[in-house]
Amino acid sequence: MNFTPLWTAALNAFSNFIIVDEHCRIAYMNKPYTEILNVQLEDVIGKPIKSVIPTTKLPEVMASGKAHIGALMTLYDHKTGKDISFVCNRIPLIEDGEVIGGVAISTFNEVGEIYNLYSEVEKMQQQNELYQQTIEQLRKQTNPLDYIIGTSQAIQQIKSTIAIFANSGLSILLTGETGVGKEVFANALHQLSSRSTSNFVKINCAAIPKDLLESELFGYEGGAFTGAKKGGKIGKFELADGGTLLLDEIGEMPLPLQSKLLRVLQEKEVERIGGVTPIKVDVRLICNTNQNLTQLIQDGRFRADLYYRINTIELAIPPLRDRLDDIPDLCNFFVQKFNRENGSYTQGVEQEVLALMQQYIWPGNVRELEHVIERLCFLNPHSTIGIASCDFLLNKLSGDHTLSRPAAAFSSLQEQRSSAEIDLIRQTLRQTDGNKAKAARILGIDRTVLYRKLKKYHID
Ligand SMILES: Nc1ncnc2c1ncn2[C@@H]1O[C@H](COP(=O)(O)OP(=O)(O)OP(=O)(O)O)[C@@H](O)[C@H]1O
Ligand SMILES: [Mg+2]
């Protein structure tokens, strides 16, 4: 092959440059390439490329008709006695729709470093895939409803409603006092739905300044307002596309934003602030509130039409005092949680303490119980939690509950419970002729608890 010196110099400027004919036989190889392979050009011309370079991918490229651009290849360099890596392009030569040959050319030389990074990235991608598979398997093994602790009738009822509606895509409103676990139930709803592999986006309407809430929810285009980020910002609605959006403390949403939210829900598309084109979104909405929305509607602070749009299904989570049966399971769960987190070995909560806990009104609900257990675990890192470390709980019990009673209806419930307790204690004492130890045994409570109750209710 006779090239002018200029052509030869140009072709030798690459570490490898090779041309093959339609049968994958070598038609040309530049000098640097022959040196790397330690061959003579005249010996390899006309030979099948695979017989000279066994690792070549050029035949595959020709068979598929699809080029490899930016591929990495490694060869043993006979000149230096080391492996050498290139970034190369492999291109099929096509004329009138027929592959008439192929060409491979290096685009970067000496890319050992890039190659290492590439292998690292590849390794991480493989690891990531493995993690994804493991997460998926774990997700399949664990029923998301198992993360909701409690077997009281109320909780069982809510769990079965969640199981029925999780996959429906209907909007759900979770109501209940602070700390009852609305977020725990919202999580289960998302995890149990077919949307669980997409985003679960949460936004707390009370925690974000009112004038920022709109841009957080709907996003904005670059330069939409002073201080806006140059490239704009994606909103939570877009982020939750295909998944679930949890609007926490929805009762705190300002009225003008409520109108915009209603429009978005009806039209299923959002418009970023300063944007002109609406963006289609497929979002399942869950709203949480510890406020009485009907009261807010009456006060003119919440739109009735939005309320009817978001409460297609309303799940009212009862306060802990109305499901005292859940206390032992919750205590056990939190003890184990703190043991895991702190490396401690608290054994559990004694019956007597559980009985005490079941007399308290828990204005802060499960969250308050969790903190109480945290404190008790800290005090009893290696033993069971007994009455001896419960002074602060007794103080809570003897405190003025009316101050922390969140619902008026509760006052009568608590009074009824106290009055029933007084009757039962009096009756048992009469039965035992005033023998307190015997009465405590019959009542299934510790003697100290009975003494405390006698004092509390002023029973002689
Ligand atoms: N049934 C439950 N099982 C396990 N943990 C629970 C349960 N209910 C509540 N918790 C725990 O109690 C704490 C409070 O729950 P959560 O934050 O969901 O309450 P909330 O109803 O959203 O309260 P708020 O209205 O104040 O936001 C959390 O740490 C949560 O994990
Ligand atoms: Mg919450």
mmCIF file of N, CA and C in Angstrom, residues 35-128:
data_model
loop_
_atom_site.group_PDB
_atom_site.id
_atom_site.type_symbol
_atom_site.label_atom_id
_atom_site.label_comp_id
_atom_site.label_asym_id
_atom_site.label_seq_id
_atom_site.Cartn_x
_atom_site.Cartn_y
_atom_site.Cartn_z
ATOM 1 N N GLU A 35 3.659 -2.432 15.944
ATOM 2 C CA GLU A 35 4.718 -2.468 16.968
ATOM 3 C C GLU A 35 4.171 -2.984 18.307
ATOM 4 N N ILE A 36 2.974 -2.525 18.628
ATOM 5 C CA ILE A 36 2.359 -3.016 19.885
ATOM 6 C C ILE A 36 2.185 -4.528 19.809
ATOM 7 N N LEU A 37 1.725 -5.006 18.642
ATOM 8 C CA LEU A 37 1.439 -6.439 18.501
ATOM 9 C C LEU A 37 2.692 -7.254 18.140
ATOM 10 N N ASN A 38 3.766 -6.533 17.834
ATOM 11 C CA ASN A 38 5.032 -7.167 17.434
ATOM 12 C C ASN A 38 4.846 -8.054 16.197
ATOM 13 N N VAL A 39 4.233 -7.445 15.159
ATOM 14 C CA VAL A 39 4.048 -8.172 13.891
ATOM 15 C C VAL A 39 4.541 -7.292 12.741
ATOM 16 N N GLN A 40 4.723 -7.927 11.572
ATOM 17 C CA GLN A 40 5.087 -7.169 10.368
ATOM 18 C C GLN A 40 3.822 -6.995 9.543
ATOM 19 N N LEU A 41 3.647 -5.779 8.983
ATOM 20 C CA LEU A 41 2.435 -5.486 8.224
ATOM 21 C C LEU A 41 2.204 -6.529 7.127
ATOM 22 N N GLU A 42 3.289 -6.858 6.353
ATOM 23 C CA GLU A 42 3.111 -7.769 5.208
ATOM 24 C C GLU A 42 2.694 -9.185 5.661
ATOM 25 N N ASP A 43 3.029 -9.543 6.930
ATOM 26 C CA ASP A 43 2.641 -10.878 7.425
ATOM 27 C C ASP A 43 1.154 -10.960 7.806
ATOM 28 N N VAL A 44 0.585 -9.808 8.177
ATOM 29 C CA VAL A 44 -0.802 -9.861 8.683
ATOM 30 C C VAL A 44 -1.849 -9.469 7.644
ATOM 31 N N ILE A 45 -1.457 -8.751 6.607
ATOM 32 C CA ILE A 45 -2.424 -8.339 5.580
ATOM 33 C C ILE A 45 -3.123 -9.588 5.018
ATOM 34 N N GLY A 46 -4.430 -9.534 4.931
ATOM 35 C CA GLY A 46 -5.214 -10.643 4.365
ATOM 36 C C GLY A 46 -5.550 -11.721 5.388
ATOM 37 N N LYS A 47 -5.007 -11.612 6.613
ATOM 38 C CA LYS A 47 -5.311 -12.628 7.632
ATOM 39 C C LYS A 47 -6.603 -12.258 8.380
ATOM 40 N N PRO A 48 -7.384 -13.268 8.844
ATOM 41 C CA PRO A 48 -8.577 -12.926 9.647
ATOM 42 C C PRO A 48 -8.144 -12.152 10.909
ATOM 43 N N ILE A 49 -8.837 -11.098 11.209
ATOM 44 C CA ILE A 49 -8.417 -10.227 12.326
ATOM 45 C C ILE A 49 -8.354 -11.012 13.648
ATOM 46 N N LYS A 50 -9.292 -11.959 13.836
ATOM 47 C CA LYS A 50 -9.340 -12.729 15.100
ATOM 48 C C LYS A 50 -8.055 -13.532 15.305
ATOM 49 N N SER A 51 -7.402 -13.956 14.172
ATOM 50 C CA SER A 51 -6.200 -14.773 14.325
ATOM 51 C C SER A 51 -5.019 -13.914 14.775
ATOM 52 N N VAL A 52 -5.108 -12.599 14.521
ATOM 53 C CA VAL A 52 -4.010 -11.715 14.923
ATOM 54 C C VAL A 52 -4.322 -11.033 16.264
ATOM 55 N N ILE A 53 -5.584 -10.590 16.394
ATOM 56 C CA ILE A 53 -6.001 -9.927 17.655
ATOM 57 C C ILE A 53 -7.228 -10.705 18.188
ATOM 58 N N PRO A 54 -7.000 -11.768 18.985
ATOM 59 C CA PRO A 54 -8.123 -12.628 19.413
ATOM 60 C C PRO A 54 -9.218 -11.866 20.175
ATOM 61 N N THR A 55 -8.853 -10.774 20.881
ATOM 62 C CA THR A 55 -9.861 -10.084 21.703
ATOM 63 C C THR A 55 -10.651 -9.030 20.921
ATOM 64 N N THR A 56 -10.371 -8.904 19.632
ATOM 65 C CA THR A 56 -11.026 -7.825 18.864
ATOM 66 C C THR A 56 -12.555 -7.957 18.879
ATOM 67 N N LYS A 57 -13.233 -6.806 18.854
ATOM 68 C CA LYS A 57 -14.709 -6.801 18.839
ATOM 69 C C LYS A 57 -15.210 -6.326 17.474
ATOM 70 N N LEU A 58 -14.268 -6.080 16.542
ATOM 71 C CA LEU A 58 -14.666 -5.545 15.242
ATOM 72 C C LEU A 58 -15.635 -6.473 14.484
ATOM 73 N N PRO A 59 -15.436 -7.814 14.530
ATOM 74 C CA PRO A 59 -16.398 -8.677 13.833
ATOM 75 C C PRO A 59 -17.828 -8.505 14.361
ATOM 76 N N GLU A 60 -17.985 -8.325 15.710
ATOM 77 C CA GLU A 60 -19.330 -8.122 16.284
ATOM 78 C C GLU A 60 -19.948 -6.821 15.765
ATOM 79 N N VAL A 61 -19.094 -5.783 15.691
ATOM 80 C CA VAL A 61 -19.577 -4.483 15.229
ATOM 81 C C VAL A 61 -20.077 -4.615 13.790
ATOM 82 N N MET A 62 -19.342 -5.366 12.987
ATOM 83 C CA MET A 62 -19.750 -5.517 11.586
ATOM 84 C C MET A 62 -21.024 -6.360 11.471
ATOM 85 N N ALA A 63 -21.100 -7.366 12.307
ATOM 86 C CA ALA A 63 -22.296 -8.225 12.245
ATOM 87 C C ALA A 63 -23.542 -7.455 12.659
ATOM 88 N N SER A 64 -23.392 -6.576 13.646
ATOM 89 C CA SER A 64 -24.574 -5.847 14.133
ATOM 90 C C SER A 64 -24.828 -4.577 13.336
ATOM 91 N N GLY A 65 -23.794 -4.088 12.661
ATOM 92 C CA GLY A 65 -23.932 -2.835 11.918
ATOM 93 C C GLY A 65 -23.951 -1.630 12.845
ATOM 94 N N LYS A 66 -23.677 -1.874 14.141
ATOM 95 C CA LYS A 66 -23.729 -0.764 15.114
ATOM 96 C C LYS A 66 -22.326 -0.451 15.641
ATOM 97 N N ALA A 67 -21.961 0.833 15.599
ATOM 98 C CA ALA A 67 -20.615 1.238 16.016
ATOM 99 C C ALA A 67 -20.447 1.160 17.532
ATOM 100 N N HIS A 68 -19.235 0.936 17.988
ATOM 101 C CA HIS A 68 -18.881 1.080 19.412
ATOM 102 C C HIS A 68 -18.112 2.395 19.523
ATOM 103 N N ILE A 69 -18.675 3.348 20.206
ATOM 104 C CA ILE A 69 -17.976 4.631 20.346
ATOM 105 C C ILE A 69 -17.503 4.770 21.790
ATOM 106 N N GLY A 70 -16.227 5.109 21.949
ATOM 107 C CA GLY A 70 -15.679 5.313 23.300
ATOM 108 C C GLY A 70 -15.534 4.021 24.074
ATOM 109 N N ALA A 71 -15.286 2.918 23.376
ATOM 110 C CA ALA A 71 -15.124 1.633 24.077
ATOM 111 C C ALA A 71 -13.710 1.538 24.653
ATOM 112 N N LEU A 72 -13.591 0.762 25.720
ATOM 113 C CA LEU A 72 -12.257 0.590 26.314
ATOM 114 C C LEU A 72 -11.690 -0.742 25.876
ATOM 115 N N MET A 73 -10.394 -0.751 25.506
ATOM 116 C CA MET A 73 -9.779 -2.041 25.193
ATOM 117 C C MET A 73 -8.372 -2.101 25.762
ATOM 118 N N THR A 74 -7.970 -3.303 26.141
ATOM 119 C CA THR A 74 -6.641 -3.488 26.717
ATOM 120 C C THR A 74 -5.878 -4.505 25.868
ATOM 121 N N LEU A 75 -4.608 -4.194 25.608
ATOM 122 C CA LEU A 75 -3.758 -5.103 24.813
ATOM 123 C C LEU A 75 -2.416 -5.253 25.508
ATOM 124 N N TYR A 76 -1.755 -6.361 25.216
ATOM 125 C CA TYR A 76 -0.392 -6.507 25.725
ATOM 126 C C TYR A 76 0.537 -5.789 24.750
ATOM 127 N N ASP A 77 1.291 -4.807 25.280
ATOM 128 C CA ASP A 77 2.186 -4.018 24.434
ATOM 129 C C ASP A 77 3.572 -4.694 24.421
ATOM 130 N N HIS A 78 3.915 -5.286 23.272
ATOM 131 C CA HIS A 78 5.208 -5.986 23.189
ATOM 132 C C HIS A 78 6.389 -5.029 23.300
ATOM 133 N N LYS A 79 6.116 -3.732 22.958
ATOM 134 C CA LYS A 79 7.214 -2.748 23.002
ATOM 135 C C LYS A 79 7.653 -2.504 24.448
ATOM 136 N N THR A 80 6.660 -2.329 25.339
ATOM 137 C CA THR A 80 6.985 -1.983 26.729
ATOM 138 C C THR A 80 6.881 -3.186 27.662
ATOM 139 N N GLY A 81 6.297 -4.272 27.157
ATOM 140 C CA GLY A 81 6.124 -5.467 28.001
ATOM 141 C C GLY A 81 5.050 -5.272 29.072
ATOM 142 N N LYS A 82 4.084 -4.367 28.797
ATOM 143 C CA LYS A 82 3.007 -4.115 29.779
ATOM 144 C C LYS A 82 1.655 -4.098 29.078
ATOM 145 N N ASP A 83 0.590 -4.278 29.883
ATOM 146 C CA ASP A 83 -0.737 -4.098 29.311
ATOM 147 C C ASP A 83 -0.956 -2.612 29.058
ATOM 148 N N ILE A 84 -1.639 -2.300 27.975
ATOM 149 C CA ILE A 84 -1.906 -0.894 27.665
ATOM 150 C C ILE A 84 -3.394 -0.751 27.315
ATOM 151 N N SER A 85 -4.009 0.328 27.826
ATOM 152 C CA SER A 85 -5.450 0.512 27.587
ATOM 153 C C SER A 85 -5.699 1.710 26.687
ATOM 154 N N PHE A 86 -6.660 1.564 25.803
ATOM 155 C CA PHE A 86 -7.056 2.665 24.902
ATOM 156 C C PHE A 86 -8.555 2.886 25.006
ATOM 157 N N VAL A 87 -8.925 4.104 24.619
ATOM 158 C CA VAL A 87 -10.344 4.336 24.340
ATOM 159 C C VAL A 87 -10.427 4.293 22.818
ATOM 160 N N CYS A 88 -11.319 3.484 22.269
ATOM 161 C CA CYS A 88 -11.347 3.388 20.804
ATOM 162 C C CYS A 88 -12.767 3.419 20.247
ATOM 163 N N ASN A 89 -12.819 3.752 18.971
ATOM 164 C CA ASN A 89 -14.096 3.693 18.248
ATOM 165 C C ASN A 89 -14.004 2.566 17.230
ATOM 166 N N ARG A 90 -15.063 1.755 17.141
ATOM 167 C CA ARG A 90 -15.100 0.696 16.122
ATOM 168 C C ARG A 90 -16.315 0.973 15.246
ATOM 169 N N ILE A 91 -16.060 1.131 13.950
ATOM 170 C CA ILE A 91 -17.153 1.588 13.074
ATOM 171 C C ILE A 91 -17.314 0.646 11.869
ATOM 172 N N PRO A 92 -18.556 0.190 11.636
ATOM 173 C CA PRO A 92 -18.752 -0.626 10.424
ATOM 174 C C PRO A 92 -18.770 0.293 9.194
ATOM 175 N N LEU A 93 -18.209 -0.156 8.094
ATOM 176 C CA LEU A 93 -18.218 0.666 6.875
ATOM 177 C C LEU A 93 -19.368 0.161 6.014
ATOM 178 N N ILE A 94 -20.329 1.044 5.785
ATOM 179 C CA ILE A 94 -21.566 0.610 5.116
ATOM 180 C C ILE A 94 -21.738 1.367 3.796
ATOM 181 N N GLU A 95 -22.019 0.619 2.746
ATOM 182 C CA GLU A 95 -22.299 1.278 1.474
ATOM 183 C C GLU A 95 -23.534 0.620 0.867
ATOM 184 N N ASP A 96 -24.465 1.425 0.425
ATOM 185 C CA ASP A 96 -25.743 0.927 -0.124
ATOM 186 C C ASP A 96 -26.388 -0.090 0.810
ATOM 187 N N GLY A 97 -26.291 0.154 2.075
ATOM 188 C CA GLY A 97 -26.932 -0.721 3.059
ATOM 189 C C GLY A 97 -26.149 -2.006 3.333
ATOM 190 N N GLU A 98 -25.023 -2.202 2.705
ATOM 191 C CA GLU A 98 -24.225 -3.424 2.896
ATOM 192 C C GLU A 98 -22.975 -3.099 3.697
ATOM 193 N N VAL A 99 -22.601 -3.993 4.615
ATOM 194 C CA VAL A 99 -21.358 -3.797 5.366
ATOM 195 C C VAL A 99 -20.201 -4.269 4.469
ATOM 196 N N ILE A 100 -19.356 -3.317 4.101
ATOM 197 C CA ILE A 100 -18.262 -3.692 3.194
ATOM 198 C C ILE A 100 -16.915 -3.764 3.914
ATOM 199 N N GLY A 101 -16.923 -3.479 5.217
ATOM 200 C CA GLY A 101 -15.674 -3.558 5.978
ATOM 201 C C GLY A 101 -15.856 -2.914 7.333
ATOM 202 N N GLY A 102 -14.717 -2.721 8.036
ATOM 203 C CA GLY A 102 -14.804 -2.086 9.351
ATOM 204 C C GLY A 102 -13.496 -1.397 9.675
ATOM 205 N N VAL A 103 -13.595 -0.410 10.554
ATOM 206 C CA VAL A 103 -12.387 0.316 10.938
ATOM 207 C C VAL A 103 -12.393 0.503 12.454
ATOM 208 N N ALA A 104 -11.220 0.370 13.059
ATOM 209 C CA ALA A 104 -11.103 0.654 14.504
ATOM 210 C C ALA A 104 -9.968 1.640 14.681
ATOM 211 N N ILE A 105 -10.178 2.624 15.552
ATOM 212 C CA ILE A 105 -9.174 3.681 15.721
ATOM 213 C C ILE A 105 -9.159 4.117 17.175
ATOM 214 N N SER A 106 -7.966 4.341 17.715
ATOM 215 C CA SER A 106 -7.929 4.783 19.117
ATOM 216 C C SER A 106 -8.191 6.278 19.183
ATOM 217 N N THR A 107 -8.943 6.706 20.190
ATOM 218 C CA THR A 107 -9.194 8.140 20.345
ATOM 219 C C THR A 107 -8.372 8.710 21.499
ATOM 220 N N PHE A 108 -8.031 7.881 22.475
ATOM 221 C CA PHE A 108 -7.144 8.322 23.570
ATOM 222 C C PHE A 108 -6.120 7.228 23.797
ATOM 223 N N ASN A 109 -4.915 7.611 24.127
ATOM 224 C CA ASN A 109 -3.904 6.616 24.455
ATOM 225 C C ASN A 109 -3.648 6.627 25.950
ATOM 226 N N GLU A 110 -3.007 5.564 26.421
ATOM 227 C CA GLU A 110 -2.521 5.530 27.804
ATOM 228 C C GLU A 110 -3.606 5.934 28.798
ATOM 229 N N VAL A 111 -4.653 5.198 28.821
ATOM 230 C CA VAL A 111 -5.769 5.602 29.690
ATOM 231 C C VAL A 111 -5.892 4.683 30.894
ATOM 232 N N GLY A 112 -4.769 4.218 31.367
ATOM 233 C CA GLY A 112 -4.771 3.312 32.517
ATOM 234 C C GLY A 112 -5.614 3.842 33.655
ATOM 235 N N GLU A 113 -5.435 5.165 33.924
ATOM 236 C CA GLU A 113 -6.141 5.794 35.046
ATOM 237 C C GLU A 113 -7.656 5.781 34.812
ATOM 238 N N ILE A 114 -8.042 6.211 33.591
ATOM 239 C CA ILE A 114 -9.475 6.232 33.249
ATOM 240 C C ILE A 114 -10.026 4.810 33.330
ATOM 241 N N TYR A 115 -9.216 3.879 32.884
ATOM 242 C CA TYR A 115 -9.645 2.485 32.878
ATOM 243 C C TYR A 115 -9.946 2.024 34.306
ATOM 244 N N ASN A 116 -9.032 2.422 35.229
ATOM 245 C CA ASN A 116 -9.249 2.038 36.629
ATOM 246 C C ASN A 116 -10.557 2.611 37.154
ATOM 247 N N LEU A 117 -10.772 3.897 36.830
ATOM 248 C CA LEU A 117 -12.008 4.543 37.283
ATOM 249 C C LEU A 117 -13.225 3.840 36.680
ATOM 250 N N TYR A 118 -13.081 3.521 35.395
ATOM 251 C CA TYR A 118 -14.175 2.849 34.700
ATOM 252 C C TYR A 118 -14.503 1.522 35.396
ATOM 253 N N SER A 119 -13.442 0.769 35.770
ATOM 254 C CA SER A 119 -13.689 -0.520 36.436
ATOM 255 C C SER A 119 -14.344 -0.285 37.783
ATOM 256 N N GLU A 120 -13.895 0.801 38.471
ATOM 257 C CA GLU A 120 -14.507 1.125 39.765
ATOM 258 C C GLU A 120 -16.001 1.380 39.599
ATOM 259 N N VAL A 121 -16.328 2.225 38.593
ATOM 260 C CA VAL A 121 -17.731 2.581 38.349
ATOM 261 C C VAL A 121 -18.525 1.317 38.028
ATOM 262 N N GLU A 122 -17.914 0.454 37.175
ATOM 263 C CA GLU A 122 -18.584 -0.782 36.794
ATOM 264 C C GLU A 122 -18.862 -1.647 38.030
ATOM 265 N N LYS A 123 -17.835 -1.703 38.919
ATOM 266 C CA LYS A 123 -17.965 -2.500 40.138
ATOM 267 C C LYS A 123 -19.107 -1.938 41.005
ATOM 268 N N MET A 124 -19.128 -0.593 41.110
ATOM 269 C CA MET A 124 -20.163 0.043 41.931
ATOM 270 C C MET A 124 -21.548 -0.182 41.337
ATOM 271 N N GLN A 125 -21.598 -0.158 39.985
ATOM 272 C CA GLN A 125 -22.900 -0.398 39.344
ATOM 273 C C GLN A 125 -23.393 -1.807 39.669
ATOM 274 N N GLN A 126 -22.447 -2.761 39.614
ATOM 275 C CA GLN A 126 -22.832 -4.149 39.906
ATOM 276 C C GLN A 126 -23.293 -4.277 41.351
ATOM 277 N N GLN A 127 -22.519 -3.618 42.253
ATOM 278 C CA GLN A 127 -22.878 -3.657 43.683
ATOM 279 C C GLN A 127 -24.262 -3.057 43.887
ATOM 280 N N ASN A 128 -24.474 -1.909 43.209
ATOM 281 C CA ASN A 128 -25.744 -1.206 43.334
ATOM 282 C C ASN A 128 -26.898 -2.113 42.906
#
